[in-house]
Each structure stands twice: as C-alpha cells, then as structure tokens.
PDB file of C-alpha atoms in Angstrom:
ATOM      1  CA  MET A  15      92.553 155.157  68.489  1.00  0.00           C
ATOM      2  CA  LYS A  16      93.994 155.193  72.054  1.00  0.00           C
ATOM      3  CA  ARG A  17      90.433 154.770  73.348  1.00  0.00           C
ATOM      4  CA  LYS A  18      89.870 151.705  71.212  1.00  0.00           C
ATOM      5  CA  VAL A  19      93.037 150.045  72.243  1.00  0.00           C
ATOM      6  CA  LEU A  20      92.279 150.802  75.907  1.00  0.00           C
ATOM      7  CA  VAL A  21      88.664 149.275  75.697  1.00  0.00           C
ATOM      8  CA  MET A  22      90.258 146.065  74.214  1.00  0.00           C
ATOM      9  CA  LEU A  23      92.946 145.803  77.113  1.00  0.00           C
ATOM     10  CA  LEU A  24      90.169 146.154  79.741  1.00  0.00           C
ATOM     11  CA  ALA A  25      87.995 143.509  77.995  1.00  0.00           C
ATOM     12  CA  THR A  26      91.031 141.151  77.957  1.00  0.00           C
ATOM     13  CA  ALA A  27      91.692 141.652  81.570  1.00  0.00           C
ATOM     14  CA  MET A  28      88.057 140.909  82.471  1.00  0.00           C
ATOM     15  CA  VAL A  29      87.914 137.630  80.745  1.00  0.00           C
ATOM     16  CA  ALA A  30      91.198 136.701  82.429  1.00  0.00           C
ATOM     17  CA  THR A  31      89.744 137.628  85.869  1.00  0.00           C
ATOM     18  CA  MET A  32      86.684 135.627  85.068  1.00  0.00           C
ATOM     19  CA  ALA A  33      88.679 132.593  84.118  1.00  0.00           C
ATOM     20  CA  VAL A  34      90.809 132.683  87.162  1.00  0.00           C
ATOM     21  CA  GLY A  35      87.595 133.111  89.381  1.00  0.00           C
ATOM     22  CA  CYS A  36      85.998 130.042  87.651  1.00  0.00           C
ATOM     23  CA  GLY A  37      89.211 128.144  88.151  1.00  0.00           C
ATOM     24  CA  GLN A  38      89.258 128.869  91.816  1.00  0.00           C
ATOM     25  CA  LYS A  39      85.676 128.002  92.335  1.00  0.00           C
ATOM     26  CA  ALA A  40      86.198 124.444  90.579  1.00  0.00           C
ATOM     27  CA  ASP A  41      89.303 123.826  92.686  1.00  0.00           C
ATOM     28  CA  SER A  42      87.189 124.583  95.794  1.00  0.00           C
ATOM     29  CA  SER A  43      84.496 122.295  94.761  1.00  0.00           C
ATOM     30  CA  ASP A  44      87.006 119.564  93.961  1.00  0.00           C
ATOM     31  CA  ALA A  45      88.700 119.878  97.404  1.00  0.00           C
ATOM     32  CA  ALA A  46      85.353 119.655  99.224  1.00  0.00           C
ATOM     33  CA  ALA A  47      84.416 116.546  97.284  1.00  0.00           C
ATOM     34  CA  GLY A  48      87.750 114.966  97.842  1.00  0.00           C
ATOM     35  CA  SER A  49      87.761 115.606 101.634  1.00  0.00           C
ATOM     36  CA  GLU A  50      84.253 113.816 101.708  1.00  0.00           C
ATOM     37  CA  GLY A  51      85.503 110.872  99.551  1.00  0.00           C
ATOM     38  CA  GLY A  52      82.506 111.557  97.128  1.00  0.00           C
ATOM     39  CA  SER A  53      84.581 111.988  93.907  1.00  0.00           C
ATOM     40  CA  GLU A  54      86.811 109.001  94.495  1.00  0.00           C
ATOM     41  CA  SER A  55      84.098 106.831  95.409  1.00  0.00           C
ATOM     42  CA  SER A  56      81.813 107.895  92.371  1.00  0.00           C
ATOM     43  CA  ASP A  57      84.680 106.617  90.059  1.00  0.00           C
ATOM     44  CA  ILE A  58      84.601 103.416  91.555  1.00  0.00           C
ATOM     45  CA  THR A  59      82.714 100.259  89.830  1.00  0.00           C
ATOM     46  CA  ILE A  60      82.552  96.903  91.373  1.00  0.00           C
ATOM     47  CA  GLY A  61      81.393  93.876  89.625  1.00  0.00           C
ATOM     48  CA  PHE A  62      79.261  91.473  91.756  1.00  0.00           C
ATOM     49  CA  SER A  63      78.773  87.787  90.508  1.00  0.00           C
ATOM     50  CA  SER A  64      75.960  85.918  92.435  1.00  0.00           C
ATOM     51  CA  LYS A  65      75.670  82.077  92.211  1.00  0.00           C
ATOM     52  CA  THR A  66      71.904  82.140  91.973  1.00  0.00           C
ATOM     53  CA  ASN A  67      69.522  84.800  93.379  1.00  0.00           C
ATOM     54  CA  SER A  68      66.746  82.110  93.396  1.00  0.00           C
ATOM     55  CA  ASP A  69      68.236  81.135  96.615  1.00  0.00           C
ATOM     56  CA  THR A  70      66.582  83.569  99.175  1.00  0.00           C
ATOM     57  CA  PHE A  71      69.761  83.822 101.369  1.00  0.00           C
ATOM     58  CA  VAL A  72      71.999  84.414  98.343  1.00  0.00           C
ATOM     59  CA  LYS A  73      69.665  87.049  97.011  1.00  0.00           C
ATOM     60  CA  ALA A  74      69.820  88.766 100.495  1.00  0.00           C
ATOM     61  CA  ILE A  75      73.717  88.958 100.280  1.00  0.00           C
ATOM     62  CA  ALA A  76      73.464  90.457  96.794  1.00  0.00           C
ATOM     63  CA  ASP A  77      70.831  93.042  98.027  1.00  0.00           C
ATOM     64  CA  ALA A  78      73.151  93.880 100.974  1.00  0.00           C
ATOM     65  CA  ALA A  79      75.951  94.330  98.619  1.00  0.00           C
ATOM     66  CA  GLU A  80      73.980  96.565  96.244  1.00  0.00           C
ATOM     67  CA  ALA A  81      72.634  98.650  99.089  1.00  0.00           C
ATOM     68  CA  GLU A  82      76.342  99.209 100.521  1.00  0.00           C
ATOM     69  CA  GLY A  83      77.363 100.448  97.157  1.00  0.00           C
ATOM     70  CA  LYS A  84      74.665 103.116  97.078  1.00  0.00           C
ATOM     71  CA  GLU A  85      75.517 104.000 100.559  1.00  0.00           C
ATOM     72  CA  LEU A  86      79.153 104.565  99.676  1.00  0.00           C
ATOM     73  CA  GLY A  87      78.377 106.229  96.419  1.00  0.00           C
ATOM     74  CA  VAL A  88      80.125 103.277  94.177  1.00  0.00           C
ATOM     75  CA  LYS A  89      78.545 101.548  91.216  1.00  0.00           C
ATOM     76  CA  VAL A  90      77.887  97.954  91.803  1.00  0.00           C
ATOM     77  CA  VAL A  91      77.287  96.097  88.346  1.00  0.00           C
ATOM     78  CA  MET A  92      75.134  92.846  89.460  1.00  0.00           C
ATOM     79  CA  ALA A  93      75.209  89.620  87.679  1.00  0.00           C
ATOM     80  CA  ASP A  94      73.157  86.265  88.547  1.00  0.00           C
ATOM     81  CA  ALA A  95      74.866  83.022  87.452  1.00  0.00           C
ATOM     82  CA  GLU A  96      71.521  81.333  87.828  1.00  0.00           C
ATOM     83  CA  GLY A  97      73.182  78.261  89.099  1.00  0.00           C
ATOM     84  CA  ASP A  98      75.347  77.751  85.959  1.00  0.00           C
ATOM     85  CA  VAL A  99      79.069  77.850  86.619  1.00  0.00           C
ATOM     86  CA  ASN A 100      79.678  78.677  82.925  1.00  0.00           C
ATOM     87  CA  LYS A 101      77.360  81.629  83.109  1.00  0.00           C
ATOM     88  CA  GLN A 102      79.318  82.808  86.026  1.00  0.00           C
ATOM     89  CA  ILE A 103      82.689  82.553  84.226  1.00  0.00           C
ATOM     90  CA  SER A 104      81.029  84.428  81.249  1.00  0.00           C
ATOM     91  CA  ASP A 105      79.658  87.094  83.696  1.00  0.00           C
ATOM     92  CA  VAL A 106      83.068  87.553  85.035  1.00  0.00           C
ATOM     93  CA  GLU A 107      84.746  87.801  81.639  1.00  0.00           C
ATOM     94  CA  THR A 108      82.233  90.474  80.876  1.00  0.00           C
ATOM     95  CA  MET A 109      83.157  92.467  83.824  1.00  0.00           C
ATOM     96  CA  ILE A 110      86.832  92.032  83.146  1.00  0.00           C
ATOM     97  CA  ALA A 111      86.047  93.474  79.600  1.00  0.00           C
ATOM     98  CA  GLN A 112      84.231  96.367  81.175  1.00  0.00           C
ATOM     99  CA  GLN A 113      87.342  97.034  83.219  1.00  0.00           C
ATOM    100  CA  VAL A 114      85.659  97.294  86.512  1.00  0.00           C
ATOM    101  CA  ASP A 115      87.797  98.204  89.559  1.00  0.00           C
ATOM    102  CA  ALA A 116      87.143  94.971  91.465  1.00  0.00           C
ATOM    103  CA  ILE A 117      85.095  91.705  91.380  1.00  0.00           C
ATOM    104  CA  ILE A 118      83.142  90.001  94.115  1.00  0.00           C
ATOM    105  CA  VAL A 119      82.132  86.537  93.555  1.00  0.00           C
ATOM    106  CA  ILE A 120      79.830  84.194  95.348  1.00  0.00           C
ATOM    107  CA  PRO A 121      81.083  80.835  93.727  1.00  0.00           C
ATOM    108  CA  GLN A 122      78.654  78.598  92.066  1.00  0.00           C
ATOM    109  CA  ASP A 123      81.006  75.642  92.474  1.00  0.00           C
ATOM    110  CA  VAL A 124      84.035  75.306  94.493  1.00  0.00           C
ATOM    111  CA  GLU A 125      86.086  73.818  91.716  1.00  0.00           C
ATOM    112  CA  GLY A 126      84.114  74.789  88.699  1.00  0.00           C
ATOM    113  CA  SER A 127      84.169  78.467  89.670  1.00  0.00           C
ATOM    114  CA  ALA A 128      87.956  78.603  90.413  1.00  0.00           C
ATOM    115  CA  PRO A 129      89.038  79.998  86.984  1.00  0.00           C
ATOM    116  CA  VAL A 130      87.501  83.296  87.633  1.00  0.00           C
ATOM    117  CA  VAL A 131      90.310  83.940  90.114  1.00  0.00           C
ATOM    118  CA  SER A 132      93.075  83.509  87.705  1.00  0.00           C
ATOM    119  CA  MET A 133      91.063  85.459  85.097  1.00  0.00           C
ATOM    120  CA  ALA A 134      90.937  88.417  87.389  1.00  0.00           C
ATOM    121  CA  LYS A 135      94.338  88.073  88.585  1.00  0.00           C
ATOM    122  CA  GLU A 136      95.574  88.124  85.020  1.00  0.00           C
ATOM    123  CA  ALA A 137      93.645  91.250  84.324  1.00  0.00           C
ATOM    124  CA  GLU A 138      95.102  92.747  87.405  1.00  0.00           C
ATOM    125  CA  ILE A 139      91.704  93.388  88.951  1.00  0.00           C
ATOM    126  CA  PRO A 140      91.284  92.591  92.652  1.00  0.00           C
ATOM    127  CA  ILE A 141      88.743  89.704  93.390  1.00  0.00           C
ATOM    128  CA  ILE A 142      86.918  89.093  96.608  1.00  0.00           C
ATOM    129  CA  ILE A 143      85.248  85.803  97.254  1.00  0.00           C
ATOM    130  CA  CYS A 144      82.122  85.957  99.231  1.00  0.00           C
ATOM    131  CA  ASN A 145      80.056  83.589 101.331  1.00  0.00           C
ATOM    132  CA  GLY A 146      81.501  80.241  99.983  1.00  0.00           C
ATOM    133  CA  ASP A 147      84.871  78.762  99.461  1.00  0.00           C
ATOM    134  CA  ILE A 148      86.677  78.346  96.033  1.00  0.00           C
ATOM    135  CA  ALA A 149      89.453  75.920  95.135  1.00  0.00           C
ATOM    136  CA  ASP A 150      91.904  78.799  93.944  1.00  0.00           C
ATOM    137  CA  ASP A 151      92.794  80.667  97.137  1.00  0.00           C
ATOM    138  CA  SER A 152      94.947  83.255  95.510  1.00  0.00           C
ATOM    139  CA  TYR A 153      92.108  85.715  95.546  1.00  0.00           C
ATOM    140  CA  ASP A 154      92.748  89.040  97.336  1.00  0.00           C
ATOM    141  CA  ALA A 155      90.260  88.614 100.018  1.00  0.00           C
ATOM    142  CA  PHE A 156      87.470  86.336 101.463  1.00  0.00           C
ATOM    143  CA  VAL A 157      84.363  87.653 103.270  1.00  0.00           C
ATOM    144  CA  GLY A 158      82.048  84.819 104.617  1.00  0.00           C
ATOM    145  CA  CYS A 159      81.507  81.988 106.824  1.00  0.00           C
ATOM    146  CA  THR A 160      83.062  78.488 107.257  1.00  0.00           C
ATOM    147  CA  ASP A 161      80.531  76.129 105.833  1.00  0.00           C
ATOM    148  CA  GLN A 162      81.748  73.137 107.875  1.00  0.00           C
ATOM    149  CA  GLU A 163      80.904  75.093 111.132  1.00  0.00           C
ATOM    150  CA  SER A 164      77.368  75.472 110.155  1.00  0.00           C
ATOM    151  CA  GLY A 165      77.180  71.608 109.467  1.00  0.00           C
ATOM    152  CA  GLU A 166      78.810  70.849 112.786  1.00  0.00           C
ATOM    153  CA  ILE A 167      76.340  73.253 114.568  1.00  0.00           C
ATOM    154  CA  LEU A 168      73.328  71.640 112.653  1.00  0.00           C
ATOM    155  CA  GLY A 169      74.582  68.029 113.352  1.00  0.00           C
ATOM    156  CA  THR A 170      75.092  68.577 117.097  1.00  0.00           C
ATOM    157  CA  TRP A 171      71.656  69.977 117.643  1.00  0.00           C
ATOM    158  CA  PHE A 172      70.143  66.814 115.966  1.00  0.00           C
ATOM    159  CA  ASN A 173      72.569  64.540 117.937  1.00  0.00           C
ATOM    160  CA  GLU A 174      71.154  66.271 121.142  1.00  0.00           C
ATOM    161  CA  ASN A 175      67.586  66.359 120.067  1.00  0.00           C
ATOM    162  CA  LEU A 176      66.791  63.121 118.349  1.00  0.00           C
ATOM    163  CA  GLU A 177      66.979  59.722 119.525  1.00  0.00           C
ATOM    164  CA  GLU A 178      70.072  57.665 118.635  1.00  0.00           C
ATOM    165  CA  GLY A 179      69.474  55.465 115.640  1.00  0.00           C
ATOM    166  CA  SER A 180      66.445  57.180 114.377  1.00  0.00           C
ATOM    167  CA  GLY A 181      65.768  57.244 110.740  1.00  0.00           C
ATOM    168  CA  VAL A 182      66.814  60.520 109.036  1.00  0.00           C
ATOM    169  CA  CYS A 183      66.953  61.789 105.670  1.00  0.00           C
ATOM    170  CA  ILE A 184      69.392  64.653 104.431  1.00  0.00           C
ATOM    171  CA  ILE A 185      68.522  67.279 101.968  1.00  0.00           C
ATOM    172  CA  GLU A 186      71.642  68.737 100.401  1.00  0.00           C
ATOM    173  CA  GLY A 187      72.451  71.790  98.411  1.00  0.00           C
ATOM    174  CA  PRO A 188      73.897  71.539  94.669  1.00  0.00           C
ATOM    175  CA  MET A 189      76.653  68.952  94.792  1.00  0.00           C
ATOM    176  CA  GLY A 190      80.223  70.501  94.579  1.00  0.00           C
ATOM    177  CA  GLN A 191      79.198  73.838  96.066  1.00  0.00           C
ATOM    178  CA  SER A 192      80.750  74.992  98.985  1.00  0.00           C
ATOM    179  CA  GLY A 193      77.751  74.865 101.283  1.00  0.00           C
ATOM    180  CA  GLN A 194      76.988  71.269 100.365  1.00  0.00           C
ATOM    181  CA  VAL A 195      80.644  70.125 100.690  1.00  0.00           C
ATOM    182  CA  GLY A 196      81.217  71.800 103.877  1.00  0.00           C
ATOM    183  CA  ARG A 197      78.012  71.249 105.801  1.00  0.00           C
ATOM    184  CA  TYR A 198      78.003  67.533 104.909  1.00  0.00           C
ATOM    185  CA  ALA A 199      81.654  67.362 106.119  1.00  0.00           C
ATOM    186  CA  GLY A 200      80.391  69.011 109.483  1.00  0.00           C
ATOM    187  CA  PHE A 201      77.706  66.273 109.890  1.00  0.00           C
ATOM    188  CA  GLY A 202      80.576  63.778 109.488  1.00  0.00           C
ATOM    189  CA  GLU A 203      82.831  65.610 111.978  1.00  0.00           C
ATOM    190  CA  VAL A 204      80.324  65.778 114.785  1.00  0.00           C
ATOM    191  CA  GLY A 205      79.320  62.096 114.252  1.00  0.00           C
ATOM    192  CA  THR A 206      75.744  62.718 112.978  1.00  0.00           C
ATOM    193  CA  LEU A 207      76.200  60.303 110.013  1.00  0.00           C
ATOM    194  CA  ASP A 208      77.135  57.476 112.494  1.00  0.00           C
ATOM    195  CA  LYS A 209      74.607  58.376 115.167  1.00  0.00           C
ATOM    196  CA  PHE A 210      71.523  57.947 113.096  1.00  0.00           C
ATOM    197  CA  ASN A 211      70.046  55.527 110.422  1.00  0.00           C
ATOM    198  CA  VAL A 212      70.588  57.788 107.179  1.00  0.00           C
ATOM    199  CA  LEU A 213      67.726  56.519 105.046  1.00  0.00           C
ATOM    200  CA  SER A 214      68.737  58.668 102.089  1.00  0.00           C
ATOM    201  CA  LYS A 215      70.347  61.895 101.145  1.00  0.00           C
ATOM    202  CA  GLN A 216      69.703  63.806  97.899  1.00  0.00           C
ATOM    203  CA  THR A 217      70.044  67.299  96.551  1.00  0.00           C
ATOM    204  CA  ALA A 218      67.338  69.702  96.229  1.00  0.00           C
ATOM    205  CA  ASN A 219      69.490  72.386  94.761  1.00  0.00           C
ATOM    206  CA  TRP A 220      68.706  74.881  97.609  1.00  0.00           C
ATOM    207  CA  LYS A 221      65.002  74.887  96.358  1.00  0.00           C
ATOM    208  CA  ARG A 222      62.000  74.863  98.441  1.00  0.00           C
ATOM    209  CA  ASP A 223      59.749  73.167  95.817  1.00  0.00           C
ATOM    210  CA  GLU A 224      62.260  70.451  95.075  1.00  0.00           C
ATOM    211  CA  ALA A 225      62.835  69.670  98.791  1.00  0.00           C
ATOM    212  CA  MET A 226      59.160  69.559  99.163  1.00  0.00           C
ATOM    213  CA  ALA A 227      58.686  66.962  96.243  1.00  0.00           C
ATOM    214  CA  LEU A 228      61.680  65.040  97.909  1.00  0.00           C
ATOM    215  CA  THR A 229      60.055  64.851 101.326  1.00  0.00           C
ATOM    216  CA  GLU A 230      56.656  63.644  99.879  1.00  0.00           C
ATOM    217  CA  ASP A 231      58.408  60.759  98.195  1.00  0.00           C
ATOM    218  CA  TRP A 232      60.331  59.953 101.490  1.00  0.00           C
ATOM    219  CA  LEU A 233      57.033  60.185 103.611  1.00  0.00           C
ATOM    220  CA  THR A 234      55.492  57.620 101.319  1.00  0.00           C
ATOM    221  CA  THR A 235      58.670  55.380 101.055  1.00  0.00           C
ATOM    222  CA  TYR A 236      59.731  55.350 104.796  1.00  0.00           C
ATOM    223  CA  GLY A 237      56.516  56.126 106.554  1.00  0.00           C
ATOM    224  CA  ASP A 238      56.915  56.226 110.387  1.00  0.00           C
ATOM    225  CA  GLU A 239      60.499  55.132 110.225  1.00  0.00           C
ATOM    226  CA  LEU A 240      61.297  58.701 109.150  1.00  0.00           C
ATOM    227  CA  LYS A 241      61.886  60.856 112.222  1.00  0.00           C
ATOM    228  CA  GLY A 242      64.265  63.626 111.135  1.00  0.00           C
ATOM    229  CA  ILE A 243      65.122  65.587 108.031  1.00  0.00           C
ATOM    230  CA  ILE A 244      68.336  67.463 108.154  1.00  0.00           C
ATOM    231  CA  CYS A 245      68.566  70.392 105.540  1.00  0.00           C
ATOM    232  CA  GLU A 246      71.615  72.120 104.467  1.00  0.00           C
ATOM    233  CA  ASN A 247      69.690  75.475 104.133  1.00  0.00           C
ATOM    234  CA  ASP A 248      66.278  76.946 105.309  1.00  0.00           C
ATOM    235  CA  ASP A 249      64.448  77.107 102.007  1.00  0.00           C
ATOM    236  CA  MET A 250      64.628  73.384 101.715  1.00  0.00           C
ATOM    237  CA  ALA A 251      63.701  72.899 105.350  1.00  0.00           C
ATOM    238  CA  LEU A 252      60.610  74.986 104.560  1.00  0.00           C
ATOM    239  CA  GLY A 253      59.853  72.702 101.483  1.00  0.00           C
ATOM    240  CA  ALA A 254      60.095  69.735 103.841  1.00  0.00           C
ATOM    241  CA  LEU A 255      57.857  71.251 106.465  1.00  0.00           C
ATOM    242  CA  SER A 256      55.299  72.035 103.824  1.00  0.00           C
ATOM    243  CA  ALA A 257      55.185  68.356 102.878  1.00  0.00           C
ATOM    244  CA  CYS A 258      55.097  67.144 106.433  1.00  0.00           C
ATOM    245  CA  LYS A 259      52.132  69.544 107.100  1.00  0.00           C
ATOM    246  CA  ALA A 260      50.312  68.326 104.138  1.00  0.00           C
ATOM    247  CA  ALA A 261      50.731  64.650 105.166  1.00  0.00           C
ATOM    248  CA  GLY A 262      49.694  65.491 108.774  1.00  0.00           C
ATOM    249  CA  ARG A 263      53.270  64.396 110.048  1.00  0.00           C
ATOM    250  CA  THR A 264      54.032  66.800 113.030  1.00  0.00           C
ATOM    251  CA  ASP A 265      56.452  64.280 114.471  1.00  0.00           C
ATOM    252  CA  VAL A 266      59.331  64.867 112.067  1.00  0.00           C
ATOM    253  CA  VAL A 267      62.126  66.961 113.393  1.00  0.00           C
ATOM    254  CA  ILE A 268      63.356  69.489 110.855  1.00  0.00           C
ATOM    255  CA  GLY A 269      66.393  71.811 110.831  1.00  0.00           C
ATOM    256  CA  GLY A 270      68.189  74.024 108.523  1.00  0.00           C
ATOM    257  CA  VAL A 271      70.782  76.734 107.938  1.00  0.00           C
ATOM    258  CA  ASP A 272      70.302  80.433 107.203  1.00  0.00           C
ATOM    259  CA  GLY A 273      68.065  82.132 109.567  1.00  0.00           C
ATOM    260  CA  LEU A 274      65.482  83.103 107.085  1.00  0.00           C
ATOM    261  CA  ASP A 275      62.390  84.810 108.506  1.00  0.00           C
ATOM    262  CA  ASP A 276      59.937  82.149 107.812  1.00  0.00           C
ATOM    263  CA  ALA A 277      62.383  79.434 109.290  1.00  0.00           C
ATOM    264  CA  VAL A 278      62.795  81.415 112.366  1.00  0.00           C
ATOM    265  CA  GLN A 279      59.172  81.766 112.712  1.00  0.00           C
ATOM    266  CA  GLY A 280      58.943  78.071 112.483  1.00  0.00           C
ATOM    267  CA  VAL A 281      61.374  77.880 115.313  1.00  0.00           C
ATOM    268  CA  LYS A 282      59.085  80.245 117.308  1.00  0.00           C
ATOM    269  CA  ASP A 283      55.955  77.970 116.355  1.00  0.00           C
ATOM    270  CA  GLY A 284      57.793  74.819 117.159  1.00  0.00           C
ATOM    271  CA  THR A 285      57.427  73.417 113.695  1.00  0.00           C
ATOM    272  CA  ILE A 286      61.058  73.713 112.928  1.00  0.00           C
ATOM    273  CA  GLY A 287      63.708  72.707 115.530  1.00  0.00           C
ATOM    274  CA  VAL A 288      66.610  74.757 114.736  1.00  0.00           C
ATOM    275  CA  SER A 289      67.751  77.433 111.984  1.00  0.00           C
ATOM    276  CA  VAL A 290      71.412  78.023 112.020  1.00  0.00           C
ATOM    277  CA  LEU A 291      71.919  81.650 111.237  1.00  0.00           C
ATOM    278  CA  GLN A 292      74.475  83.139 108.990  1.00  0.00           C
ATOM    279  CA  ASP A 293      74.661  86.890 108.498  1.00  0.00           C
ATOM    280  CA  SER A 294      73.572  87.817 104.777  1.00  0.00           C
ATOM    281  CA  LYS A 295      73.936  91.555 105.413  1.00  0.00           C
ATOM    282  CA  GLY A 296      77.262  91.214 107.180  1.00  0.00           C
ATOM    283  CA  GLN A 297      78.629  89.331 104.234  1.00  0.00           C
ATOM    284  CA  GLY A 298      77.169  91.481 101.148  1.00  0.00           C
ATOM    285  CA  LYS A 299      78.142  94.759 102.926  1.00  0.00           C
ATOM    286  CA  GLY A 300      81.528  93.509 104.098  1.00  0.00           C
ATOM    287  CA  ALA A 301      82.451  92.295 100.706  1.00  0.00           C
ATOM    288  CA  VAL A 302      81.828  95.663  99.291  1.00  0.00           C
ATOM    289  CA  ASP A 303      83.647  97.480 102.071  1.00  0.00           C
ATOM    290  CA  VAL A 304      86.762  95.300 101.469  1.00  0.00           C
ATOM    291  CA  ALA A 305      86.605  95.710  97.774  1.00  0.00           C
ATOM    292  CA  VAL A 306      86.420  99.653  98.047  1.00  0.00           C
ATOM    293  CA  GLN A 307      89.501  99.435 100.690  1.00  0.00           C
ATOM    294  CA  ILE A 308      91.498  97.470  98.198  1.00  0.00           C
ATOM    295  CA  ILE A 309      90.767  99.838  95.434  1.00  0.00           C
ATOM    296  CA  LYS A 310      91.761 102.872  97.473  1.00  0.00           C
ATOM    297  CA  GLY A 311      94.805 101.339  98.531  1.00  0.00           C
ATOM    298  CA  GLU A 312      93.839 101.052 102.215  1.00  0.00           C
ATOM    299  CA  GLU A 313      94.411  98.521 104.792  1.00  0.00           C
ATOM    300  CA  TYR A 314      92.081  95.518 104.578  1.00  0.00           C
ATOM    301  CA  GLU A 315      91.282  92.107 106.131  1.00  0.00           C
ATOM    302  CA  LYS A 316      92.216  89.403 103.914  1.00  0.00           C
ATOM    303  CA  ASP A 317      90.155  86.616 105.703  1.00  0.00           C
ATOM    304  CA  THR A 318      86.921  87.750 107.364  1.00  0.00           C
ATOM    305  CA  ARG A 319      84.944  84.671 108.735  1.00  0.00           C
ATOM    306  CA  ILE A 320      81.377  85.646 110.181  1.00  0.00           C
ATOM    307  CA  PRO A 321      80.309  83.069 112.764  1.00  0.00           C
ATOM    308  CA  PHE A 322      77.191  81.120 112.683  1.00  0.00           C
ATOM    309  CA  ARG A 323      74.456  81.051 115.583  1.00  0.00           C
ATOM    310  CA  ALA A 324      71.992  78.459 116.163  1.00  0.00           C
ATOM    311  CA  ILE A 325      68.462  79.860 116.703  1.00  0.00           C
ATOM    312  CA  THR A 326      66.384  77.365 118.834  1.00  0.00           C
ATOM    313  CA  LYS A 327      63.343  77.484 121.149  1.00  0.00           C
ATOM    314  CA  ASP A 328      65.777  78.543 123.973  1.00  0.00           C
ATOM    315  CA  ASN A 329      66.923  81.817 122.257  1.00  0.00           C
ATOM    316  CA  VAL A 330      64.339  82.561 119.537  1.00  0.00           C
ATOM    317  CA  ASP A 331      62.465  85.278 121.426  1.00  0.00           C
ATOM    318  CA  ALA A 332      65.797  86.989 122.164  1.00  0.00           C
ATOM    319  CA  TYR A 333      66.750  86.811 118.450  1.00  0.00           C
ATOM    320  CA  LEU A 334      63.371  88.190 117.398  1.00  0.00           C
ATOM    321  CA  GLU A 335      63.636  91.056 119.987  1.00  0.00           C
ATOM    322  CA  GLY A 336      67.298  91.967 119.573  1.00  0.00           C
ATOM    323  CA  GLY A 337      68.770  90.391 116.372  1.00  0.00           C
ATOM    324  CA  VAL A 338      72.024  88.554 116.145  1.00  0.00           C
ATOM    325  CA  GLU A 339      73.648  90.580 118.724  1.00  0.00           C
ATOM    326  CA  ALA A 340      71.209  89.298 121.362  1.00  0.00           C
ATOM    327  CA  ILE A 341      72.273  85.580 120.767  1.00  0.00           C
ATOM    328  CA  SER A 342      75.983  86.317 120.222  1.00  0.00           C
ATOM    329  CA  LYS A 343      76.906  86.765 123.929  1.00  0.00           C
TER     330      LYS A 343
END
C-alpha cells in the first residue's frame, strides 16, 4: 500500500516538473520574439485603400506598401476603389468592421473621400492619408507629396522650353482629385496658363488610352497650331506621345509627372521633354512605417512631404545610373 502511494506521488511530481519546464520554455520563446518585435508586429493588421490601381503610379505605391508590410511582418489588407469614391468609402467601412489597427487611404477625391477620416476617427482607428490631399485634415498623419509643387515644376519647365504664345493643350487627371487640383493650380502659380495659348484642357482620368484619343482629336482639330501637351501624369503623357508618333508629329513638346520608367526612357530618347519624378516607393513604404509607429505608440512624423524632382535631358543619365539620390543634390 505504501509502495502504491509512493509511486503516485512520484508520478504527480514528474507531471508538475514537466509542466514547469514547458512553461519556462514558452516564456523564453515569447521573450525572444518580443525582443525582435516579431510577435507584436504579427498581430498588426493595416487596411490600405487605393484610389485606382489602373493608374501605374498609384499601383506602385500600393505595391510598395504591401512589400513593406511583408518586410515588417504585419498584415496589409489591400482594397482598390477603382476610381469610385463611393466604393472607397464602402471599402473603408469594411476595414472598420474588420477592426483593423490602422487605415491608409490614397484619396479618390479631395472632397468626396473626406468622410473616411471622420469614420475612422469615430471608430478610434488611426488613419493615414497617402499621396494626395483630402478636405478633412483631422487625420493622424500624412505621407506624400505636395501636388501643386509638381505643377509648378512642370509649368516652369514648359515656360523655359517652349516659345511664349505657343498653342498648348492640357490633359488633366480626374476632376476634383488632389493631383488634378494641385497641379493645375501650380500651372497658374508660375504663369504657364498666361504664357501660352491654351487651346483646350480636358481630363483623361490618368489613363493612357483616353489621353491618346484626346490627342488624336486635338492633332486633327488644331493641326500645326498645337505645339505642346502638358500632362498631369506620365501615363497620359505616354498616351499623347503614341498619338503624336502615329501622326508623324515629332515637333509637339510633351511633359508629365511621376517618373514612370517608360516616360524616363522617353526623356532619354528625346521624345518626352520632362518627367517630374515623385517617389512611389517612399510614399507606400513611409505610410506603412508611420502606421506601425502609431499603432505601437511610438513617436512619428505627422506630416511627411516627399519632394518632386524634374527629370530632363540634363540629368536623365545621372538618374538612370544612380536613382533619385543622384538628382537630389
């Protein structure tokens, strides 16, 4: 009887010892994970609402954000508003319902997308605005560029490289979007709208095919009177270039914004006069970094403005060899 009791006591002690041992091992693993930030980051979910991934540059921002999420070990839930402000609002509502830890938004429209800010604030979810401005500035942080700056740079280049009084057409982004509003304001600020004879200005919604169709019409309507096409993004500049090439018009000066690879190659080849670079990777990566900092309660920059840089025949080789750093000095 005594022997049976002793065996039972020994068995109980062994189980207790194993339990303690396992507990100590788990604590050690948790401590190691915590010291690397892995366990904290893996619990983070960030919602990312893009205005339209059919825009090559916007897609590049979204891709950079997704890549940075993977690098940091956080989950980034991607949504594409497809150019529809109502869909963007609905996408953000879904993210709020999913109880994400932070929301990043590239606004589809300055005014129309504004409700997403108050929606997130009411749900007590940090919201970061990326790339373009939005009417409600009560967001937690902004990471992007100042659109008017790009318009000023583009307009100034045309002022210096096209004869005063020349006939020009302007291809705009979707009306009411930050890029369209700011860049057109930039043209006005540096006197481009007064310096040239603006034959027509229309939107091509950031799209290459729409810009090509517009340019085809303008070449027919204005003929040799058309000397320049000022485009608010590079996709539209490339569409305008395609139409000019098809019509055999090599005399039309074309410029755009974004620094897309094809546009930069056009600068190199002399078929495009200027591409005003904005840093897609810096914006996407920076927005995710700030979101994680806010979630973790760390210090962060509330307003990060990434400068534009003009890529022209004078510095295109340096840019192709050394990237943005080579033309930032």
